[in-house]
Coordinates of N, CA and C in Angstrom, one line a residue:
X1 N 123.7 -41.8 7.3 CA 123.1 -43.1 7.5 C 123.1 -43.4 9.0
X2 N 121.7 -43.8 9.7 CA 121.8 -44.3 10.9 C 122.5 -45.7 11.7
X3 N 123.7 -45.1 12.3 CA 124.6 -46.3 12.9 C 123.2 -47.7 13.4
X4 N 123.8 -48.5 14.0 CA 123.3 -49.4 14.5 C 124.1 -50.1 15.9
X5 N 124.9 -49.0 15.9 CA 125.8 -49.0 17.4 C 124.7 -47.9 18.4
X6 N 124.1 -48.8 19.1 CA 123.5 -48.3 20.1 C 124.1 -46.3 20.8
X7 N 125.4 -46.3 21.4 CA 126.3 -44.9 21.0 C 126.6 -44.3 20.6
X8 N 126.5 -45.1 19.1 CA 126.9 -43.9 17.8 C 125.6 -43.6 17.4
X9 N 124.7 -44.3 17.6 CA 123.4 -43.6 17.2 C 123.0 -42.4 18.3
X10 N 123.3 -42.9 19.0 CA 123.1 -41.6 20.4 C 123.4 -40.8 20.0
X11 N 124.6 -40.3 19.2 CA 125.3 -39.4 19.9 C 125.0 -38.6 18.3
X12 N 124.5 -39.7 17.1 CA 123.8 -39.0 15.9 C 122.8 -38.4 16.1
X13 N 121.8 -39.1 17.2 CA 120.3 -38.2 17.5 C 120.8 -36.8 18.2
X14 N 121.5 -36.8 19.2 CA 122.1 -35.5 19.9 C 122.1 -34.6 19.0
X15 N 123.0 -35.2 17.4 CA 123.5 -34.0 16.7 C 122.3 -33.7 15.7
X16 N 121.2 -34.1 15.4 CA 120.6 -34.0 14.7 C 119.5 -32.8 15.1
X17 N 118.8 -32.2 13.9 CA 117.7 -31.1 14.2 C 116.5 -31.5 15.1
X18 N 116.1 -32.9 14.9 CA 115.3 -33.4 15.6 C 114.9 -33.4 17.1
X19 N 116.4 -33.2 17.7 CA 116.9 -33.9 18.8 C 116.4 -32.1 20.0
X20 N 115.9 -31.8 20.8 CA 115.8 -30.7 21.9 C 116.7 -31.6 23.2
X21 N 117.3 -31.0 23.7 CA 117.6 -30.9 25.0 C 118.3 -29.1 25.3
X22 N 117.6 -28.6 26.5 CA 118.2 -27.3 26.7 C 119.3 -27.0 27.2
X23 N 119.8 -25.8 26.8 CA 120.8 -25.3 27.0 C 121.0 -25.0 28.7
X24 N 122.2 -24.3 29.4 CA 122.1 -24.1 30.7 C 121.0 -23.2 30.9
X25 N 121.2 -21.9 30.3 CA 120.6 -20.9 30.6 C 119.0 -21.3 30.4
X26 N 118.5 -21.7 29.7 CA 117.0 -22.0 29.6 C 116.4 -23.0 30.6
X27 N 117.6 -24.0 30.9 CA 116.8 -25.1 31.9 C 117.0 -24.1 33.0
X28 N 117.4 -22.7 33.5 CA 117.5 -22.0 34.9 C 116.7 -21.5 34.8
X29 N 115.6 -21.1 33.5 CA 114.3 -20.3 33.2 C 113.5 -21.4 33.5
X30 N 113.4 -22.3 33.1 CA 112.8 -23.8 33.2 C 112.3 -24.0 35.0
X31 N 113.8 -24.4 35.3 CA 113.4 -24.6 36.8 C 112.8 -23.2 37.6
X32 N 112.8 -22.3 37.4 CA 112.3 -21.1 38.3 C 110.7 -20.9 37.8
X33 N 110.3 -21.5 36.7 CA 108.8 -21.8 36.5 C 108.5 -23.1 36.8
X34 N 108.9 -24.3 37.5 CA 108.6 -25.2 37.9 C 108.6 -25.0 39.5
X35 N 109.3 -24.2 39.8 CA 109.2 -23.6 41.6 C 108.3 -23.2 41.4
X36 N 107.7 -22.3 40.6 CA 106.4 -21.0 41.2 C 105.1 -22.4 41.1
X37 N 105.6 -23.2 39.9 CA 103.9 -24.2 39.6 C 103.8 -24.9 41.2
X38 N 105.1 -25.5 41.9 CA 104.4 -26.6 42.6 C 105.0 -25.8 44.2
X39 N 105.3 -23.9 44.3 CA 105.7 -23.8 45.2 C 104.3 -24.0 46.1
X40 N 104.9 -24.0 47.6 CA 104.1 -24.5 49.0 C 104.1 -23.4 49.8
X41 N 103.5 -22.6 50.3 CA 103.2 -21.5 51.3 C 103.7 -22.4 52.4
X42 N 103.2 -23.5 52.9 CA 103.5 -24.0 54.3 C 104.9 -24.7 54.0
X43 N 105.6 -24.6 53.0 CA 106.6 -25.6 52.7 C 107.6 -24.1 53.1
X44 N 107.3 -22.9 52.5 CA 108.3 -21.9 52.5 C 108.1 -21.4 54.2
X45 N 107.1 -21.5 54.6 CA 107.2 -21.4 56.1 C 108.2 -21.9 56.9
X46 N 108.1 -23.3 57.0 CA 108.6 -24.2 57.2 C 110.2 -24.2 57.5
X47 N 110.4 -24.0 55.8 CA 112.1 -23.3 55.5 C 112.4 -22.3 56.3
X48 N 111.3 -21.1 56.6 CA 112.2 -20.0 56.7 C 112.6 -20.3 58.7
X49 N 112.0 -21.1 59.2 CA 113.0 -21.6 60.6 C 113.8 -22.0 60.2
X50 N 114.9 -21.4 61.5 CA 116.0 -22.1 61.4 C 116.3 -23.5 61.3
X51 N 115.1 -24.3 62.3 CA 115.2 -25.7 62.3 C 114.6 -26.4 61.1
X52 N 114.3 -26.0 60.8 CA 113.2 -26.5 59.7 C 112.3 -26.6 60.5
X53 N 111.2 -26.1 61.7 CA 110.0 -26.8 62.1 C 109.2 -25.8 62.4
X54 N 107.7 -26.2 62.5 CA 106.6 -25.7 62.5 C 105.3 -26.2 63.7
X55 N 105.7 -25.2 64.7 CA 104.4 -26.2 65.7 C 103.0 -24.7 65.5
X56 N 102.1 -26.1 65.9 CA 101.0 -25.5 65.8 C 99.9 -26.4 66.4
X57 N 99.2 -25.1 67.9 CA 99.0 -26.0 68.8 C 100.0 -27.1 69.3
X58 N 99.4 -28.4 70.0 CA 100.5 -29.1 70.3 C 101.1 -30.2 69.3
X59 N 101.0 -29.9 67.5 CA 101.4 -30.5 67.0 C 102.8 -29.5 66.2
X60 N 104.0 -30.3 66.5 CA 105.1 -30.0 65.5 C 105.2 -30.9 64.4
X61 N 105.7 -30.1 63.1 CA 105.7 -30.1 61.8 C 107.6 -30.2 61.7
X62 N 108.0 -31.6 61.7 CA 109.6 -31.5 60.8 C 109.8 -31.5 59.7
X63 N 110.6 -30.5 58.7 CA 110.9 -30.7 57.4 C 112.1 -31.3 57.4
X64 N 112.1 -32.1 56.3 CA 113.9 -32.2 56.4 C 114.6 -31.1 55.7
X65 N 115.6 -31.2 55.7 CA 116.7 -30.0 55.2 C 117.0 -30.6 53.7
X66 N 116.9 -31.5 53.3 CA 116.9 -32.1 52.2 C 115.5 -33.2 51.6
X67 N 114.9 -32.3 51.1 CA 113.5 -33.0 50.5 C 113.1 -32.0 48.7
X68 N 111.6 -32.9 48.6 CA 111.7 -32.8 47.3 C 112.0 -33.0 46.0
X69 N 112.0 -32.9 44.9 CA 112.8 -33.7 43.5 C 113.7 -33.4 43.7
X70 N 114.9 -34.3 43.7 CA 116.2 -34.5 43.5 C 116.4 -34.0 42.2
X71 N 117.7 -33.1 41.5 CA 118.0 -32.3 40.3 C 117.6 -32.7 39.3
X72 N 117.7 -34.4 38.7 CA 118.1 -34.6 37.6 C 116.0 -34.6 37.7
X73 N 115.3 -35.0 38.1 CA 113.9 -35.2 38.4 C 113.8 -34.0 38.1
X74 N 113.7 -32.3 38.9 CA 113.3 -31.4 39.2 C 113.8 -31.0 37.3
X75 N 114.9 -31.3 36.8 CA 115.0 -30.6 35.4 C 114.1 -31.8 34.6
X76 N 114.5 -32.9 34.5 CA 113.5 -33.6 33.8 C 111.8 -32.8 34.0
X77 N 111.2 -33.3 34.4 CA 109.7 -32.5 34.8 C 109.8 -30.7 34.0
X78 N 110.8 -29.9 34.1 CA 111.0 -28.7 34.2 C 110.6 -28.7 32.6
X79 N 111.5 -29.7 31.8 CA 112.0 -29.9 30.1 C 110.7 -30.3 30.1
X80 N 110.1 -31.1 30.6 CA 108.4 -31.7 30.0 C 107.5 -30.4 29.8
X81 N 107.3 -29.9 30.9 CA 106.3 -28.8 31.0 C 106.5 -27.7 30.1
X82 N 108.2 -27.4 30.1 CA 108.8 -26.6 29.0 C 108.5 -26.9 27.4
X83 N 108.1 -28.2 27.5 CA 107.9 -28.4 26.1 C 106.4 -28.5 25.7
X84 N 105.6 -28.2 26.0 CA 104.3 -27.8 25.9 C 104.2 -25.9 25.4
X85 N 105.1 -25.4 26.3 CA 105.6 -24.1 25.8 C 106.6 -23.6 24.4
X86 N 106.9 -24.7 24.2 CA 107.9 -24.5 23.0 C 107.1 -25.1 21.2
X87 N 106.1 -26.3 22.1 CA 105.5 -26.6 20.7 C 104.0 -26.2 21.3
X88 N 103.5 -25.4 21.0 CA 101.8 -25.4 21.3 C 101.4 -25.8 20.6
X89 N 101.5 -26.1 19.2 CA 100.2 -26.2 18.6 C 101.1 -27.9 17.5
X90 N 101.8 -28.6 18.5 CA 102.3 -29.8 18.3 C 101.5 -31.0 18.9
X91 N 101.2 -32.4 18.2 CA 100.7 -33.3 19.4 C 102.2 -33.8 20.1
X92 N 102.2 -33.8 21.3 CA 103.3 -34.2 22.6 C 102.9 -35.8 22.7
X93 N 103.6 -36.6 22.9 CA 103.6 -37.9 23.5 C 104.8 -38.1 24.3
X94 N 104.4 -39.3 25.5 CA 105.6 -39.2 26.5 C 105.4 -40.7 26.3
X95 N 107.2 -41.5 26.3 CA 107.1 -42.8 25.8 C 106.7 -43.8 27.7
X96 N 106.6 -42.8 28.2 CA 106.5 -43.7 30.3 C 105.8 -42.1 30.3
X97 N 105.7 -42.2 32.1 CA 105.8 -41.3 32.9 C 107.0 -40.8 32.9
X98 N 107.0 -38.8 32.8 CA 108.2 -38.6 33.1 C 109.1 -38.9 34.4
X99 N 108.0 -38.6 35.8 CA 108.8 -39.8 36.7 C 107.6 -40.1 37.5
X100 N 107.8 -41.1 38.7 CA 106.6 -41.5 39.0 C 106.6 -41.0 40.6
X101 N 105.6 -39.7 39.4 CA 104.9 -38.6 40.6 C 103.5 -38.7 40.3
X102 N 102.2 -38.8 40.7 CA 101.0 -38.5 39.8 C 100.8 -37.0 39.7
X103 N 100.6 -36.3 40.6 CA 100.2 -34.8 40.6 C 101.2 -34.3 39.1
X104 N 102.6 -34.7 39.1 CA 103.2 -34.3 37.9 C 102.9 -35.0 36.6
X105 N 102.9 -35.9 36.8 CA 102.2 -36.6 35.4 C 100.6 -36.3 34.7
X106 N 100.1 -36.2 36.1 CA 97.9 -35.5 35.9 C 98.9 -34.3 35.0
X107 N 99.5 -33.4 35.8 CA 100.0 -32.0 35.0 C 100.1 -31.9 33.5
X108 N 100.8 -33.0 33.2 CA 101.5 -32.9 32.3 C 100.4 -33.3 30.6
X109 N 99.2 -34.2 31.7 CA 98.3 -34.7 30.8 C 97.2 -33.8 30.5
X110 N 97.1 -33.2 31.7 CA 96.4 -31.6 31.2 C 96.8 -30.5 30.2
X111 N 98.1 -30.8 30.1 CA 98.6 -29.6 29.0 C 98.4 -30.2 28.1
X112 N 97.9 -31.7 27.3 CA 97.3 -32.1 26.5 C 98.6 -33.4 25.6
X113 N 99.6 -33.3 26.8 CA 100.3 -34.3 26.8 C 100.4 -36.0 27.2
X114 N 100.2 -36.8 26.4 CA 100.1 -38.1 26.2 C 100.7 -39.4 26.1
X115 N 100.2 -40.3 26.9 CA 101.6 -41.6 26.4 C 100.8 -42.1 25.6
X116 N 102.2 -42.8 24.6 CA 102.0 -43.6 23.8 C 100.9 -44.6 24.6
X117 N 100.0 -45.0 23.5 CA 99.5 -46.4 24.3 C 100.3 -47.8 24.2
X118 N 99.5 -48.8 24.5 CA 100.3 -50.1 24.5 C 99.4 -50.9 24.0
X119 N 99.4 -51.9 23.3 CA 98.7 -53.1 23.0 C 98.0 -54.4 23.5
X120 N 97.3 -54.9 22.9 CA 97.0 -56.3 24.0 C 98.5 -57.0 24.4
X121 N 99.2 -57.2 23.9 CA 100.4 -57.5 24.5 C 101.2 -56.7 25.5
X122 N 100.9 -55.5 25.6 CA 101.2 -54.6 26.7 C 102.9 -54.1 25.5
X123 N 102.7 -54.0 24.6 CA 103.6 -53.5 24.2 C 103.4 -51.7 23.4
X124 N 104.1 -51.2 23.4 CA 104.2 -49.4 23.0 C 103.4 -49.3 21.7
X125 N 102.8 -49.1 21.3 CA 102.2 -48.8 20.0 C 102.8 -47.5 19.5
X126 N 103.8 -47.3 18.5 CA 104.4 -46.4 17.9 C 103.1 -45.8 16.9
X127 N 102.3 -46.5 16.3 CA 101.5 -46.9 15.1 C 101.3 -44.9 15.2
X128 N 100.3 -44.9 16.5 CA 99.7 -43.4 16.6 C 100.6 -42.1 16.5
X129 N 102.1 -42.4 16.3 CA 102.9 -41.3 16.4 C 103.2 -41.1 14.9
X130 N 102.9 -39.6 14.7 CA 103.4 -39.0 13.4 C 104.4 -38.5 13.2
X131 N 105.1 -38.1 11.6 CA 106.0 -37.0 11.3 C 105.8 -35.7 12.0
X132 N 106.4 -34.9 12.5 CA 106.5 -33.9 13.1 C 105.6 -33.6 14.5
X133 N 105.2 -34.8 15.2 CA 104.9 -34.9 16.5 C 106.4 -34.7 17.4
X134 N 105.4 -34.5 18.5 CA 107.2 -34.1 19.8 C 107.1 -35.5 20.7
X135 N 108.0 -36.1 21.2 CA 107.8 -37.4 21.8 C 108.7 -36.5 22.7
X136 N 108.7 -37.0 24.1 CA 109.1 -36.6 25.2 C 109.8 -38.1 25.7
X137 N 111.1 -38.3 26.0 CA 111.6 -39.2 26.7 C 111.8 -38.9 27.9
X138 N 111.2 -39.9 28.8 CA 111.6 -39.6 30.5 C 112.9 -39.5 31.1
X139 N 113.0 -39.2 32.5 CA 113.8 -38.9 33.4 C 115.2 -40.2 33.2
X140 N 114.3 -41.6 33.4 CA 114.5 -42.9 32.9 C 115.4 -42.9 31.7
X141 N 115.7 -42.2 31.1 CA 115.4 -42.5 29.6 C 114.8 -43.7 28.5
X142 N 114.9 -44.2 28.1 CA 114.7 -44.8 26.9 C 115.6 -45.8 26.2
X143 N 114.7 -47.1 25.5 CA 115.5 -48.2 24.8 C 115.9 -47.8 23.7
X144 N 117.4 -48.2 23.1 CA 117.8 -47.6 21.9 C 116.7 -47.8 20.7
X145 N 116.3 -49.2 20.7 CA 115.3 -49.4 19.8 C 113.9 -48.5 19.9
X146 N 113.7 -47.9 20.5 CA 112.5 -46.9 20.8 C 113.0 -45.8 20.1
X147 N 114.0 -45.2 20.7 CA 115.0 -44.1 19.8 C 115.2 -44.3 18.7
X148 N 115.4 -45.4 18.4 CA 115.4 -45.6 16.7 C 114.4 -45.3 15.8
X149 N 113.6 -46.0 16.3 CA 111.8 -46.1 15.7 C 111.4 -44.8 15.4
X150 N 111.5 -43.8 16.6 CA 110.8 -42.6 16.7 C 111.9 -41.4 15.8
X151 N 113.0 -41.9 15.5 CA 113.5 -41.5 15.0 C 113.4 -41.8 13.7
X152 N 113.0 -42.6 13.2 CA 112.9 -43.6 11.4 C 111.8 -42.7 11.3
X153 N 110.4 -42.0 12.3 CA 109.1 -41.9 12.3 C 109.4 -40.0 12.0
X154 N 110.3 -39.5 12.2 CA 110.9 -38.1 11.9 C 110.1 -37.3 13.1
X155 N 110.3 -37.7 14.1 CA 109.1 -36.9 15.3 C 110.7 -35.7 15.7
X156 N 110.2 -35.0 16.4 CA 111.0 -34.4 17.5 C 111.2 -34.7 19.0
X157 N 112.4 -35.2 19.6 CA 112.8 -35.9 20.4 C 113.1 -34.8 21.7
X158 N 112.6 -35.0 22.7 CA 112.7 -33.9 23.6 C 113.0 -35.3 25.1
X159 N 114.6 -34.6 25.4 CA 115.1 -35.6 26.1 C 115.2 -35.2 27.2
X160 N 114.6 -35.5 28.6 CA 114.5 -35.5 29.5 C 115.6 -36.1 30.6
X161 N 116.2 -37.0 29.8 CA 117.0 -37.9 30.4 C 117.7 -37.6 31.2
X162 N 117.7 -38.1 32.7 CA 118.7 -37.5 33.9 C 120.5 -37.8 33.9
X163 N 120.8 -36.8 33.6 CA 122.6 -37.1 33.1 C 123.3 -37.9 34.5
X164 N 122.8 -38.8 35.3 CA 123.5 -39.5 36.1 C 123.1 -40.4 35.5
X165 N 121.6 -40.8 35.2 CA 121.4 -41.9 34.2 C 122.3 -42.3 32.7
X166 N 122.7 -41.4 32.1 CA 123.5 -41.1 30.9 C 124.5 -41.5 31.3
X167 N 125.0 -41.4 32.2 CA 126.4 -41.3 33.2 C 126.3 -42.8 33.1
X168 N 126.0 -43.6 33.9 CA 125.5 -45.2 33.8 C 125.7 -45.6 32.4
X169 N 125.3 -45.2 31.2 CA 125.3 -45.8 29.9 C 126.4 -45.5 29.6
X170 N 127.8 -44.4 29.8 CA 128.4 -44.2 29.5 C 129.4 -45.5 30.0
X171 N 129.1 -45.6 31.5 CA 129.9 -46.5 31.9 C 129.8 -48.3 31.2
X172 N 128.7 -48.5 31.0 CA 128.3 -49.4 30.1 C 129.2 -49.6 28.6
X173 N 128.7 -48.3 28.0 CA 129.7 -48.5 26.7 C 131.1 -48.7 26.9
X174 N 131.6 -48.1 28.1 CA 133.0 -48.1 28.1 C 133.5 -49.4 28.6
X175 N 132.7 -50.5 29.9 CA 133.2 -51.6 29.9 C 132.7 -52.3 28.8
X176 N 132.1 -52.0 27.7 CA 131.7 -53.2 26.8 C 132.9 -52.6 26.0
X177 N 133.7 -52.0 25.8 CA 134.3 -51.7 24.6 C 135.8 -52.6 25.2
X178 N 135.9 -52.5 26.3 CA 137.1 -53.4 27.3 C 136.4 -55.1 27.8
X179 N 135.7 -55.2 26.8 CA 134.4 -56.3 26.7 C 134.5 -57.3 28.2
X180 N 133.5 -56.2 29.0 CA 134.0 -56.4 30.6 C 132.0 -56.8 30.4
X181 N 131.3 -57.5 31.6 CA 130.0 -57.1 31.3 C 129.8 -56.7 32.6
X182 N 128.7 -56.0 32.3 CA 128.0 -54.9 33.0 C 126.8 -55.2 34.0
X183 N 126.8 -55.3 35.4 CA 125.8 -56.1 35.9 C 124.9 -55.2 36.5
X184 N 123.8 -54.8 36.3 CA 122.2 -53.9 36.5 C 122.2 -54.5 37.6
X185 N 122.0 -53.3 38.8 CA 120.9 -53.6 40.1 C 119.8 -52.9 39.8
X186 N 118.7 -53.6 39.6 CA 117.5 -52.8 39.6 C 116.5 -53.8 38.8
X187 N 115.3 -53.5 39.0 CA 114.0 -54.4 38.4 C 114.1 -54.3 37.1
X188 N 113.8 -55.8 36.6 CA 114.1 -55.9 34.9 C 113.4 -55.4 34.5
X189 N 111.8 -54.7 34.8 CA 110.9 -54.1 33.7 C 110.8 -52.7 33.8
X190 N 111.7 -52.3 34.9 CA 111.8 -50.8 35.2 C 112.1 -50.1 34.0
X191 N 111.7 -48.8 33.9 CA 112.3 -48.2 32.6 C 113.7 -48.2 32.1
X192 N 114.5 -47.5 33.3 CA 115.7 -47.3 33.3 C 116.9 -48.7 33.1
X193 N 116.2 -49.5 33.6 CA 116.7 -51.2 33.3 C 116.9 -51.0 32.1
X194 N 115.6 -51.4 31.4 CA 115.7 -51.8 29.8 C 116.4 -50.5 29.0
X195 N 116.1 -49.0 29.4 CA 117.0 -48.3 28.8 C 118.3 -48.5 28.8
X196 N 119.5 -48.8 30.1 CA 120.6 -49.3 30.2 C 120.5 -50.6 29.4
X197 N 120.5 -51.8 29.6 CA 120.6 -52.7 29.4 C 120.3 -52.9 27.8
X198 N 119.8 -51.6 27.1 CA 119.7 -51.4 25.7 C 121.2 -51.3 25.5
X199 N 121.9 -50.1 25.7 CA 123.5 -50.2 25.8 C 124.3 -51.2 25.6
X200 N 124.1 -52.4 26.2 CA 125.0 -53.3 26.2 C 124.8 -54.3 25.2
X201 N 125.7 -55.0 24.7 CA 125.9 -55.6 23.5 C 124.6 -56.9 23.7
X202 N 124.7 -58.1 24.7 CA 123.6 -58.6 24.8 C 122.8 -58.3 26.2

C-alpha cells in the first residue's frame, strides 16, 4: 500500500521495480559519453595551458579553472540521455527541463524526448502519460504529488535528482519530525522550491 507520508513514499518508489536510478559504475559509463557529446577542441586547448589561456593575435582567451556543469547537473543530463539508450523503443517524458540549459534540453528533445504539456491553467497534464511510458524527473527534482500520480499511472520513473538536492529534503524531513519549520531561500515557482516544500508537512 502506498504511504501518504511524503518519505515513506520516497523511499517505497526507490524500492520499487518502477523506480531507475544508476548504479556507480554505470553513471562513470554515463558521464564519459556525455564528455565525448559536448566535448570542445578549443575548450581542451585551453586546458592543456598551464594557465588556462589562449591568445590569439592580440586577443587572450581566459578559462577558469573551474567551469562547466557542476556534478550533480553533469550526472543529471548524463541519466537523461542515458535513458533514451536504455528504453528505445519506450515513449520518454520529462516532467521540467532537466536543467536550464537549451543546447541540452534541444538534445534531449531530439532523441524524441518530451515534456509533459500543461493546460490552459498552465498546469502539467498527466492525462498524455501511459502505463509503461518512462517519465524522467529533473535535476530539480519533483513534487511528491507528481510522484504519486505518475506512480498510480505505473510509468517508469528515471530519477535524475541531484543528491545535494535530496540532501535538502532530508534535512526537511528531519526538522519536521523535531516539528522545527523549514524556511526555503529561493523562488516560490522554481522547480526545486515546490519539490522541497512538497516535503514539508504544510
Amino acid at each position: 500500500e502506498t504511504s501518504t507520508d511524503p518519505w515513506v513514499f520516497r523511499k517505497q518508489l526507490q524500492r520499487s521495480d518502477k523506480y531507475y536510478r544508476p548504479d556507480a559504475t554505470s553513471l562513470k559509463t554515463m558521464r564519459q559519453r556525455l564528455r565525448e557529446v559536448h566535448n570542445s577542441t578549443l575548450v581542451e586547448e585551453i586546458q592543456s595551458s598551464p594557465d588556462y589561456t589562449l591568445t590569439v593575435g592580440n586577443i587572450t582567451f581566459k578559462l577558469a579553472e573551474a567551469h562547466g556543469f557542476c556534478w550533480g547537473v553533469e550526472r543529471a543530463v548524463a541519466i537523461a540521455y542515458e535513458s533514451r539508450r536504455r528504453y528505445p523503443d519506450k515513449t520518454i517524458w520529462m516532467t521540467n527541463e532537466v536543467i536550464h540549459n537549451p543546447t541540452v534540453n534541444r538534445n534531449l528533445e531530439e532523441l524524441g524526448i518530451r515534456y509533459i504539456p500543461r493546460d490552459a491553467g498552465n498546469q502539467k497534464d498527466f492525462s498524455v502519460v501511459s502505463a509503461g511510458d518512462v517519465v524522467i524527473l529533473p535535476a530539480f527534482g519533483a513534487a511528491v504529488k507528481e510522484m504519486m500520480e505518475l506512480k498510480r499511472k505505473g510509468v517508469t520513473i528515471v530519477d535524475t535528482t541531484c543528491p545535494w538536492v535530496s540532501k535538502v529534503w532530508s534535512s526537511v524531513e528531519r526538522h519536521k519530525k523535531g516539528e522545527y519549520t523549514s524556511i526555503i531561500h529561493g523562488k516560490s515557482k522554481h522547480e526545486e522550491t515546490i519539490a522541497t516544500s512538497s516535503f514539508a508537512d504544510k
